[in-house]
Coordinates of C-alpha atoms in Angstrom, one line a residue:
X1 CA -58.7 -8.1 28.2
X2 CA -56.3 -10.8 29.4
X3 CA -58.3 -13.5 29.0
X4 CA -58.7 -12.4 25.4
X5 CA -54.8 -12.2 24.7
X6 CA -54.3 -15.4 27.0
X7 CA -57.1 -17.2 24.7
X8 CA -55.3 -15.5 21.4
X9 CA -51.9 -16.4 22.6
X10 CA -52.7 -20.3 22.6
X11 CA -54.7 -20.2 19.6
X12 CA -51.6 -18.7 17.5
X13 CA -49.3 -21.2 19.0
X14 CA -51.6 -23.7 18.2
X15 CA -52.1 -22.5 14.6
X16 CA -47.7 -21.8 14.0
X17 CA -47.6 -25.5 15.2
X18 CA -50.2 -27.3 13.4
X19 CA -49.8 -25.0 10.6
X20 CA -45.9 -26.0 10.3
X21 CA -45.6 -22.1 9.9
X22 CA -42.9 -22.3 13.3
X23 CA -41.3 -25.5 14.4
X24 CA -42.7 -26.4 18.1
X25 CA -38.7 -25.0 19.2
X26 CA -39.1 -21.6 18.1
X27 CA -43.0 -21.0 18.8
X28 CA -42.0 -22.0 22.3
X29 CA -39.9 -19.2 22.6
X30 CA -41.7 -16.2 20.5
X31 CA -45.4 -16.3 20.5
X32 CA -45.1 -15.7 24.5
X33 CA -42.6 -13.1 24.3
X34 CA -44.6 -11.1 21.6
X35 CA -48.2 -11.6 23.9
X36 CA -46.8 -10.6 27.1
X37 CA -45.6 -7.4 25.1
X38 CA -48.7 -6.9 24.0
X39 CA -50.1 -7.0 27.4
X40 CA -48.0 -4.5 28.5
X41 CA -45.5 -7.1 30.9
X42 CA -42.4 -6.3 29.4
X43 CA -40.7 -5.1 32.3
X44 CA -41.5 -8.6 33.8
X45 CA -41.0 -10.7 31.4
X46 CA -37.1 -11.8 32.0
X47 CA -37.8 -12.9 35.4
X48 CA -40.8 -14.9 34.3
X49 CA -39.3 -16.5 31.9
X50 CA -35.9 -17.3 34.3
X51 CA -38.5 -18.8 36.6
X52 CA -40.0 -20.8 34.3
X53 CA -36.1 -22.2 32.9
X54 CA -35.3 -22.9 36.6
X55 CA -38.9 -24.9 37.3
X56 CA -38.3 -27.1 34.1
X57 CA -34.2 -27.5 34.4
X58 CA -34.7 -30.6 36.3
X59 CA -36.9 -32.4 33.2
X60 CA -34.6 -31.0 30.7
X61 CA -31.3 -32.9 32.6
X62 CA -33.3 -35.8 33.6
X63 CA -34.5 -36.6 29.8
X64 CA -30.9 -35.8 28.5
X65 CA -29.0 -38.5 30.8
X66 CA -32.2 -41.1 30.0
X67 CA -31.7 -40.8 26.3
X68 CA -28.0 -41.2 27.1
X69 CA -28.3 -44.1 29.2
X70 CA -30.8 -46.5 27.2
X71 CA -28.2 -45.3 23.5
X72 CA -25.9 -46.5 25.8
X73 CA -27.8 -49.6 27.0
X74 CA -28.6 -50.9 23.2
X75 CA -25.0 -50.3 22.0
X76 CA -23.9 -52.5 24.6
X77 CA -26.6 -54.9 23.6
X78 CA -28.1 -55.0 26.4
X79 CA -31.4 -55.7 24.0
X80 CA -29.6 -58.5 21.8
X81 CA -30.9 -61.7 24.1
X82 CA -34.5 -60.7 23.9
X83 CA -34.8 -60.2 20.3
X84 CA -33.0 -63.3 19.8
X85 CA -35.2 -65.0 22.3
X86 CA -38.1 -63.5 20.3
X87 CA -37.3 -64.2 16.4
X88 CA -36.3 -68.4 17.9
X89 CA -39.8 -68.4 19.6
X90 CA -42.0 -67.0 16.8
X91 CA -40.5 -69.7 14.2
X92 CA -43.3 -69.6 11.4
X93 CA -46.6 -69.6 13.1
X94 CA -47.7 -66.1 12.1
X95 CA -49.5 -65.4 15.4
X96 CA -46.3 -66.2 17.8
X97 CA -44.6 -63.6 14.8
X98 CA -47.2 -60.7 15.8
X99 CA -47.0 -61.4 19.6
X100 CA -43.1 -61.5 19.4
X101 CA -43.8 -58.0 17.5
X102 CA -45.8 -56.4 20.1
X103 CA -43.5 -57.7 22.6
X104 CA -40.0 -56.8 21.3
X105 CA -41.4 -53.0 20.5
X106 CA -42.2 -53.0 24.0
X107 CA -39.1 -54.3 25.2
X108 CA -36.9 -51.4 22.8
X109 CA -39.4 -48.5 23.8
X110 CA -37.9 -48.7 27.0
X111 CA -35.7 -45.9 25.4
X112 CA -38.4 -43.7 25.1
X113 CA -37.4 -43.1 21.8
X114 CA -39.9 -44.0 19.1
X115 CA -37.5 -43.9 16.0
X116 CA -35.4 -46.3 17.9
X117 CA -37.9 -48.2 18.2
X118 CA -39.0 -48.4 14.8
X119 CA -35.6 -49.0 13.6
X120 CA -35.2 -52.0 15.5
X121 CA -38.4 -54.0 15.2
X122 CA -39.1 -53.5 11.4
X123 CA -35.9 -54.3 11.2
X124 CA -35.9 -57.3 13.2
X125 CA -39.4 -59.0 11.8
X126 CA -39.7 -57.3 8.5
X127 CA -37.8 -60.2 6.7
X128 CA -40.6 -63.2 8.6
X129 CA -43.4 -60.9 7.7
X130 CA -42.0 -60.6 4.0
X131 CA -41.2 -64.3 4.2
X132 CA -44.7 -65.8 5.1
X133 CA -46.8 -63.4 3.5
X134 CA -48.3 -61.5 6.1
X135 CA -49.7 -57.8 6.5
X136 CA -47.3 -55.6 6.9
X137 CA -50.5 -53.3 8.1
X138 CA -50.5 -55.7 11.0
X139 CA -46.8 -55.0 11.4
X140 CA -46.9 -51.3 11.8
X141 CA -50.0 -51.7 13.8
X142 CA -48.9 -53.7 16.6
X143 CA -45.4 -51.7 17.0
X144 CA -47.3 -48.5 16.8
X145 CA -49.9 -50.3 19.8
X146 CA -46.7 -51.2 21.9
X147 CA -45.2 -47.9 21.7
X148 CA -47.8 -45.6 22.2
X149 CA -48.7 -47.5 25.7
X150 CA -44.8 -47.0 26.6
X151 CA -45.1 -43.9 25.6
X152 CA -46.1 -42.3 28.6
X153 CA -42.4 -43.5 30.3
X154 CA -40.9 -39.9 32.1
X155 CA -38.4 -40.0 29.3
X156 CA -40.4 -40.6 26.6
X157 CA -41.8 -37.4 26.6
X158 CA -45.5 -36.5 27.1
X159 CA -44.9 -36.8 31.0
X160 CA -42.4 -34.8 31.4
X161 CA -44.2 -32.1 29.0
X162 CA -47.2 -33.1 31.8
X163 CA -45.1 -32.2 34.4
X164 CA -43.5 -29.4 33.4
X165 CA -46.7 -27.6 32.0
X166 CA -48.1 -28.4 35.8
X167 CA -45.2 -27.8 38.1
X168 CA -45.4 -31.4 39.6
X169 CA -42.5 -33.7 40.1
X170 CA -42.5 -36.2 36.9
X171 CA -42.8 -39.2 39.5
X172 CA -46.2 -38.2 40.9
X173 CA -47.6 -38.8 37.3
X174 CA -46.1 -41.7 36.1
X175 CA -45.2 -43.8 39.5
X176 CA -49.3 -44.1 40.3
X177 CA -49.4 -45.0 36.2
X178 CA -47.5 -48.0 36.0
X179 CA -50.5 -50.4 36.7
X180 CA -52.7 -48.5 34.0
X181 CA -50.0 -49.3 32.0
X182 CA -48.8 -52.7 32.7
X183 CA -53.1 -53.7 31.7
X184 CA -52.5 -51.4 28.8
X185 CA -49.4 -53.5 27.5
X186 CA -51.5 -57.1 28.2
X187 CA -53.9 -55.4 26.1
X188 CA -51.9 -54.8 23.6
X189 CA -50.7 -58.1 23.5
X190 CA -54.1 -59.6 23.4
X191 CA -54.6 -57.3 20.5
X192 CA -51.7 -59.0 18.9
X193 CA -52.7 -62.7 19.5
X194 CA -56.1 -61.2 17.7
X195 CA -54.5 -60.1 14.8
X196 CA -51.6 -63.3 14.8
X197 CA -55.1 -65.5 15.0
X198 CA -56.5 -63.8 11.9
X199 CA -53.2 -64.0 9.8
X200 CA -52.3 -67.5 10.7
X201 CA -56.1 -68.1 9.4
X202 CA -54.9 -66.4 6.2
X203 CA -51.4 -67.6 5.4
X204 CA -50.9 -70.2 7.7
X205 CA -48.0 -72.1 9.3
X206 CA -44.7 -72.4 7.2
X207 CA -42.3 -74.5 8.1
X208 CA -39.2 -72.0 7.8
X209 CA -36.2 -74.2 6.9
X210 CA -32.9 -73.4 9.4
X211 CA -30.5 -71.1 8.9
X212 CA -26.8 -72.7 8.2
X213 CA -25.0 -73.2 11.4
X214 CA -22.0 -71.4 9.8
X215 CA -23.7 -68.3 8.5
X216 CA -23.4 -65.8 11.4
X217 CA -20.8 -65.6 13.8
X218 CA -20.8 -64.5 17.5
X219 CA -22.8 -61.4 17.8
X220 CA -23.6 -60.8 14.4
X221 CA -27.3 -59.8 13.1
X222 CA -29.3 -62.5 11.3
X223 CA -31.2 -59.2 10.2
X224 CA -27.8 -57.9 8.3
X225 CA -27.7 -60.9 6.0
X226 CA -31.5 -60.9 5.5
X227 CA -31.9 -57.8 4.5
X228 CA -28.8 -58.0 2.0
X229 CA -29.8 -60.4 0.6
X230 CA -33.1 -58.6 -0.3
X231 CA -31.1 -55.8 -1.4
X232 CA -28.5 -58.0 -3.6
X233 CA -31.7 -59.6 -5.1
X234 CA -33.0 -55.8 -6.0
X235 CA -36.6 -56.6 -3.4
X236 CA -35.4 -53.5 -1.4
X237 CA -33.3 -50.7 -0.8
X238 CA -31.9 -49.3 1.9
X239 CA -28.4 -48.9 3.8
X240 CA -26.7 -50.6 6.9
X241 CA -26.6 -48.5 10.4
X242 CA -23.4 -47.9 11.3
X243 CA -24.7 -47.6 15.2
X244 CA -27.1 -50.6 15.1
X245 CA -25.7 -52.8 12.5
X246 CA -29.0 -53.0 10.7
X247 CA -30.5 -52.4 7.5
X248 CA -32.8 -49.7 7.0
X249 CA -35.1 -49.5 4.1
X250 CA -36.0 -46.5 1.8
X251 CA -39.6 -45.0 2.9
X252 CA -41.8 -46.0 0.3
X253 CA -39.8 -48.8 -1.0
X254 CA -42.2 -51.5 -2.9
X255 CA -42.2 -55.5 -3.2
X256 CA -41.1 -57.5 -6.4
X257 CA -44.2 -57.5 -8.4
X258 CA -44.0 -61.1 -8.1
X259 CA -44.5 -61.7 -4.5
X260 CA -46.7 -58.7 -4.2
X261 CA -51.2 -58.5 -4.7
X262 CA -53.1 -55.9 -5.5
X263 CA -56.1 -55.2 -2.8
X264 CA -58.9 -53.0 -2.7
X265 CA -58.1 -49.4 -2.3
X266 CA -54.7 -49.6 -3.9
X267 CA -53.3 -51.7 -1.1
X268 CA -50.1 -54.2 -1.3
X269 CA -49.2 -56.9 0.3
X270 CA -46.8 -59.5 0.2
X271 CA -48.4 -62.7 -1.9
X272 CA -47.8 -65.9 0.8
X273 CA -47.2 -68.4 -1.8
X274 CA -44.4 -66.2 -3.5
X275 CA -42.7 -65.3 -0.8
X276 CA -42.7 -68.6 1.0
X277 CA -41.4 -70.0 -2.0
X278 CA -38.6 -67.6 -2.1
X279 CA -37.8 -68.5 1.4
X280 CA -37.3 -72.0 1.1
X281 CA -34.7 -70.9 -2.1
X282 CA -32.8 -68.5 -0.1
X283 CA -32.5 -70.5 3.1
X284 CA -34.1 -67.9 5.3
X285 CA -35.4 -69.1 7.9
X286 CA -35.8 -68.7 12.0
X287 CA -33.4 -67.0 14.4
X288 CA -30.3 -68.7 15.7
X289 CA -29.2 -68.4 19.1
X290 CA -26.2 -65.8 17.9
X291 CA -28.3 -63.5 16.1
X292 CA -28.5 -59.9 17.8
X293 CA -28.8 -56.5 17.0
X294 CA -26.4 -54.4 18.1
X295 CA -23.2 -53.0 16.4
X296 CA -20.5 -56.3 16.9
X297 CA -17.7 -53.7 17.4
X298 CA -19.2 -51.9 20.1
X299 CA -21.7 -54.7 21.7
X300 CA -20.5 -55.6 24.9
X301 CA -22.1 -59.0 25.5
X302 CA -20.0 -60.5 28.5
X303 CA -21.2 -57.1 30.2
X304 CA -24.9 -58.2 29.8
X305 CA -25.8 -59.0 33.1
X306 CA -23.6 -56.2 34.6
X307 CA -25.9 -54.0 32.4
X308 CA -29.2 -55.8 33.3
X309 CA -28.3 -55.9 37.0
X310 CA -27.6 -51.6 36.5
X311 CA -30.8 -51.4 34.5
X312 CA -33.1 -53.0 37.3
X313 CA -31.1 -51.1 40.1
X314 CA -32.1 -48.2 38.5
X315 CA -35.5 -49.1 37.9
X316 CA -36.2 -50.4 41.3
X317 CA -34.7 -46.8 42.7
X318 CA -36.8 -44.8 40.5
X319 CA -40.5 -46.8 41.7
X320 CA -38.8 -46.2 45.0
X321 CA -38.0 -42.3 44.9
X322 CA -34.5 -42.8 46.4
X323 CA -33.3 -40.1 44.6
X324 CA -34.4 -37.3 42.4
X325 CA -35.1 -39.4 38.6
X326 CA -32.1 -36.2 37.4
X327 CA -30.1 -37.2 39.7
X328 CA -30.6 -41.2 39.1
X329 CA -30.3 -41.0 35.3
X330 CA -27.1 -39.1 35.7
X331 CA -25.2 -41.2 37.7
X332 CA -26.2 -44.6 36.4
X333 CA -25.4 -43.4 32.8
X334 CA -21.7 -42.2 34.1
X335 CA -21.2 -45.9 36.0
X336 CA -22.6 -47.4 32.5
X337 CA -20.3 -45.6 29.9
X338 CA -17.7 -46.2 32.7
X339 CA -18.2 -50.1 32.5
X340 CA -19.2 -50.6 28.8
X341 CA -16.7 -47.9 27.2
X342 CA -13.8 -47.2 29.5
X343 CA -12.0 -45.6 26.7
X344 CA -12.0 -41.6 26.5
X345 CA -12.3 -41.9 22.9
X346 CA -14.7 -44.5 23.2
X347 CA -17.1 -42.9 25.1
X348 CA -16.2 -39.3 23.2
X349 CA -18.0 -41.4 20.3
X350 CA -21.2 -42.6 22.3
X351 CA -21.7 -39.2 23.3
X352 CA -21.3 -37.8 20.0
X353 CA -23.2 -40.6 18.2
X354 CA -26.1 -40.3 20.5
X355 CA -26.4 -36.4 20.2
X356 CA -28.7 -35.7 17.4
X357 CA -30.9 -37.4 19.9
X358 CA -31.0 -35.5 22.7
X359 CA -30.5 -32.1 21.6
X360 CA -33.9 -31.3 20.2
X361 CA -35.5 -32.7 22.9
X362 CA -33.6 -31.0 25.5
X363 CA -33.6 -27.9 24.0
X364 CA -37.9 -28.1 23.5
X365 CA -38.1 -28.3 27.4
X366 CA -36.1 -25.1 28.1
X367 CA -37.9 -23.5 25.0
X368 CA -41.2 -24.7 26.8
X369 CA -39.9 -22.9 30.3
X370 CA -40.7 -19.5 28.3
X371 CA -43.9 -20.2 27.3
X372 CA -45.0 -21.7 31.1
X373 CA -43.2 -19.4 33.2
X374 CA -45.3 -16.1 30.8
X375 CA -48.6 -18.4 30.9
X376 CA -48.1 -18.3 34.7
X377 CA -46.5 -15.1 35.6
X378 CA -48.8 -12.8 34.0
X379 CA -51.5 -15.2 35.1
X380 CA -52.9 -15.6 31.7
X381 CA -53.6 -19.2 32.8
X382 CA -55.6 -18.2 35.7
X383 CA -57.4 -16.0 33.1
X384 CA -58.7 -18.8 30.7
X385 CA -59.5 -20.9 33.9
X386 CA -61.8 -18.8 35.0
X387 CA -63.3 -18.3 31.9
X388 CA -63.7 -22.1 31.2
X389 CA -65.0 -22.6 34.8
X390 CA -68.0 -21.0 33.9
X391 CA -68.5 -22.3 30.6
X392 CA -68.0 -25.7 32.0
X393 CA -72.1 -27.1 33.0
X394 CA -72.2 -27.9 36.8
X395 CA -72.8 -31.6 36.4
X396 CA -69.6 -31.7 34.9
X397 CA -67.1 -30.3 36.9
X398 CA -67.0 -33.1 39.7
X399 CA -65.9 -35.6 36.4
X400 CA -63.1 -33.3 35.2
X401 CA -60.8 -35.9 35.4
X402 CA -62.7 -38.4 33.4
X403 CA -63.2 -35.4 30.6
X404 CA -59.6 -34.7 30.6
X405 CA -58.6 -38.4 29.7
X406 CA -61.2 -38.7 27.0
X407 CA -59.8 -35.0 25.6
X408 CA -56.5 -36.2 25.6
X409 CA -57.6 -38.6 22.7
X410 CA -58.6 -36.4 20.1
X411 CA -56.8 -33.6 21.4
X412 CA -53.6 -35.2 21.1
X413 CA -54.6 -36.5 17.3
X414 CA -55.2 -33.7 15.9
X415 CA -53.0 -30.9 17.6
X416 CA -48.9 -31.7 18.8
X417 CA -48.6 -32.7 22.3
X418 CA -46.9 -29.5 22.7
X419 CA -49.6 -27.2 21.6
X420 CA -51.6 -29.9 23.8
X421 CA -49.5 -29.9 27.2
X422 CA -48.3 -26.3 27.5
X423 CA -51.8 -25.0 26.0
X424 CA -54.6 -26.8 27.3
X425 CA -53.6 -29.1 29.9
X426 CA -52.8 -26.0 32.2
X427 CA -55.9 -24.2 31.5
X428 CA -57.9 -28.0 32.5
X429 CA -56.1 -28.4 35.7
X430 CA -56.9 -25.3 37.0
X431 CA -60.6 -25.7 36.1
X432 CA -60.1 -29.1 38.3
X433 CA -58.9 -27.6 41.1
X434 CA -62.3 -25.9 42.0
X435 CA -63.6 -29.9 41.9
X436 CA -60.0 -30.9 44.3
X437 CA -59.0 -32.6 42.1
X438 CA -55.0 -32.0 41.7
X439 CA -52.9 -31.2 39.2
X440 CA -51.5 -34.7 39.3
X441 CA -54.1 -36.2 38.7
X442 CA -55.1 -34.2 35.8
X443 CA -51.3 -34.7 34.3
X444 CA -51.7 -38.6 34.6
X445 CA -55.5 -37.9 32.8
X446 CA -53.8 -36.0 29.7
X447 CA -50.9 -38.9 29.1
X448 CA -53.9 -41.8 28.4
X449 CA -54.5 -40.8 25.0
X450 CA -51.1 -41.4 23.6
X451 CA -51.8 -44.4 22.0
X452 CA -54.1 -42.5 19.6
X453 CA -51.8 -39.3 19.6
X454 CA -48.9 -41.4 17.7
X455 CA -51.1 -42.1 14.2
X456 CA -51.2 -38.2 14.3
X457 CA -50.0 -36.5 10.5
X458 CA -48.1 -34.2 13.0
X459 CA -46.0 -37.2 14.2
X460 CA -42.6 -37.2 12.2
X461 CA -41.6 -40.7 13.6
X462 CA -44.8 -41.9 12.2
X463 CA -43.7 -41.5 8.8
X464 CA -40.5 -43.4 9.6
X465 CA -42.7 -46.2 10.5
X466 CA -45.1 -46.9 7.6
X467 CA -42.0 -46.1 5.2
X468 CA -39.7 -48.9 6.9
X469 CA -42.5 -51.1 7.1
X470 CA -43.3 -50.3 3.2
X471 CA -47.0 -49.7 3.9
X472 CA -49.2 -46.2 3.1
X473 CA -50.2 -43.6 5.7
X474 CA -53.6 -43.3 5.2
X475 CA -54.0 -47.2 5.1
X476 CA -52.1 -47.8 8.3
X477 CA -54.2 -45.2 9.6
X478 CA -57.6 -47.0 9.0
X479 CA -56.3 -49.9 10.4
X480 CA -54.9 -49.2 13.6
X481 CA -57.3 -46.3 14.3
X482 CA -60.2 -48.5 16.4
X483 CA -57.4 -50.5 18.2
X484 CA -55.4 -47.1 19.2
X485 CA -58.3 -45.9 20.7
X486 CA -59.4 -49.6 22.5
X487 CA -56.0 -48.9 23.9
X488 CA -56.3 -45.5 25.3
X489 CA -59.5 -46.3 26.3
X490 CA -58.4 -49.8 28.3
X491 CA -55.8 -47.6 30.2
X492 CA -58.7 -44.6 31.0
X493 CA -60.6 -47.4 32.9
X494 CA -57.5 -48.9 34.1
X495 CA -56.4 -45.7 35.5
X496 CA -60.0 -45.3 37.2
X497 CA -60.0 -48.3 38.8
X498 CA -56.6 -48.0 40.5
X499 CA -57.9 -45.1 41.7
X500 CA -55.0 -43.0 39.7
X501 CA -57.8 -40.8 38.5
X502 CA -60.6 -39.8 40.6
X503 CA -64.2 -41.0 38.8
X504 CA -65.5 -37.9 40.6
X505 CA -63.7 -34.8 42.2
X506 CA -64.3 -34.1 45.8
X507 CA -64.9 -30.3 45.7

């Protein structure tokens, strides 16, 4: 009987998610409630579900004060000197244009926040890409590459839904993960000089003539002038950002028909000749050394190495474990908003501005304290284990781990990485444990297939993406499909041979 209403209870919070019927918030909180009625709990169910608050409060503050800290950390511009770095470097060669892609999206996913991310590469290389003719497919790809490898950061998201579903300290997933990761991310990049190979094959090198010396003053965004003067020539549309000073163009936004060819399959892309052409008429051409991307009015640039020397402090105590990652994000974002907005008003805005951000992410981890602490308290989740124990064939229990990572790629795909995390993961860690293998271990198995998880339909900031970079869904799709999963599966073997994952269990 209870592993019938344990199996029925994830199945329906699978279905409300996929479905759309329930947003991820509210399934959170009332599929469990209604199951653990059904099963006849309801006495117990407040203190299960205050238990299950409590064990995820931690994740919920620590995620809050990251998001806080890295809004914080690309107002201040902290950012600026590496995406300036990057658009001098790529100067017309289209594959040192598609490295400097993969590299700056790796750079701003730091943040964890995908949309940010987004936001801030289009923006940045849209204009070369548009400029020399190349794909915009390979655009979207590469970003998407870069961020689904940084991904797996504790504030990103998946890990701390790992951790939480698991009751294991975030650091014990990621920490161990960072190698995997760092092989992941020169991947990636090799990826990138694969696909810059290709395109410089196709469009080859333009000289892009240089910008007027007098165009852009201290601070200000080459990408504000570029863009409007797209927009003043009607080639898009779109608005500035009042937070990052850029401009942002309508999803689904087309090319002038006369820089634009038709491919097979309904496919645009920008014609090289036209747009070249255009180029050399508008001036456009590469970065100068005071091009940035942050807001001049609240970019603090003679606080940038104040802000980089914070940023690595706090990196280096997090690999070390000084202090709780909670307790670390929430004093280094008070000394930061301190330092870079000593103004009450001032830093009344960032907080307010950066809001919307980390409300509904916050507010999903408490949600997801519900649904764990009734999975575990009416031990539903022992239930299904047991069940899947002995439906999983003896040869391959010991590999568990292995199985779990190569789940994780289609699992993540085609179901949320909630219905994934709080559903399944649980239910495959305590099948490992027969095998010894730890619930660690099994967390940092279920993050490896994020790169995949990210070109999933249920993936709103993926629609941001291909409508920024003015490319369909189902195209970008097929294109970065077979180099998602290259990725995922470069950080599986990665992971393996660090030993982060154990080949075979040693039950």
């Amino acid at each position: 009987m209870l592993t019938a209403l344990a199996y029925s209870m994830v199945v329906v919070f699978m279905f409300l998610i996929m479905t759309k019927r329930l947003p991820a918030l509210v399934a959170l909180i009332i599929v469990p409630i209604v199951f653990g009625l059904l099963g006849g709990f309801g006495a117990e169910l407040g203190p299960m579900m205050l238990t299950g608050i409590k064990n995820l409060a931690p994740t919920g503050v620590m995620l809050m004060f990251a998001i806080l800290y890295f809004g914080i950390m690309i107002d201040a511009g902290l950012f600026d000197p590496v995406v300036r770095r990057i658009l001098k470097l790529v100067d017309g060669d289209p594959m040192k244009i598609v490295v400097g892609t993969a590299a700056l999206a790796m750079f701003v996913s730091l943040d964890g926040d995908g949309a940010t991310t987004y936001m801030i590469t289009v923006a940045a290389m849209l204009p070369l890409y548009k400029r020399l003719g190349m794909s915009r497919l390979v655009l979207a790809c590469v970003i998407m590459l870069a961020g689904g490898v940084f991904n797996i950061l504790p504030w990103g998201g998946p890990t701390a839904r790992a951790a939480s579903a698991l009751g294991v300290d975030v650091r014990d997933i990621f920490v161990p993960m960072i190698l995997p990761m760092i092989v992941s991310a020169v991947w990636v990049l090799f990826v990138a000089y694969i696909l810059g190979v290709k395109e410089r094959k196709r469009v080859g090198v333009i000289a892009m003539p240089a910008r007027a010396k007098a165009q852009a003053a201290p601070n200000v965004s080459v990408l504000q002038p570029a863009c409007a003067e797209l927009a003043a020539s009607g080639q898009i549309s779109g608005q500035m950002n009042g937070t990052t000073g850029q401009w942002t163009a309508h999803a689904g936004v087309a090319g002038q028909e006369s820089n634009v060819l038709q491919l097979p399959g309904g496919r645009t892309e920008a014609d090289a000749r036209a747009t070249a052409v255009a180029a050399a008429s508008t001036g456009g051409g590469g970065a100068g050394p005071d091009t940035g991307v942050s807001d001049p009015k609240i970019a603090r640039p003679k606080l940038i190495w104040v802000n980089f020397l914070l940023t690595a402090t706090l990196m280096g105590l997090l690999i070390m474990g000084a202090l709780p990652l909670p307790v670390l994000f929430m004093i280094f974002f008070a000394i930061a908003i301190m330092i870079n907005y000593p103004g009450l008003q001032e830093q009344k805005e960032r907080l307010t501005e950066h809001a919307a951000n980390v409300l509904p992410v916050v507010s999903l981890i408490f949600a997801a304290g519900i649904f764990v602490g009734i999975l575990q308290g009416t031990k539903m989740v022992d239930a299904i284990a047991t069940s899947v124990i002995a439906a999983v064939p003896a040869w391959m229990g010991p590999y568990m781990a292995i199985v779990t990572g190569l789940l994780s790629i289609p699992f993540t795909f085609f179901i949320s990485n909630d219905a994934f995390y709080f559903g399944v993961v649980p239910i495959l860690a305590k099948a490992a444990s027969v095998y010894g293998i730890t619930a660690a271990e099994i967390g940092r198995a279920s993050i490896i297939g994020q790169p995949v998880h990210l070109l999933s339909p249920l993936v709103a900031s993926t629609y941001l993406l291909v409508g920024l970079s003015e490319v369909e869904f189902g195209d970008h799709q097929r294109y970065t499909l077979i180099w998602s999963i290259t990725a995922a599966l470069v950080m599986l073997v990665a992971a393996v041979i660090f030993g982060v994952i154990p080949f075979v269990g040693r039950g």
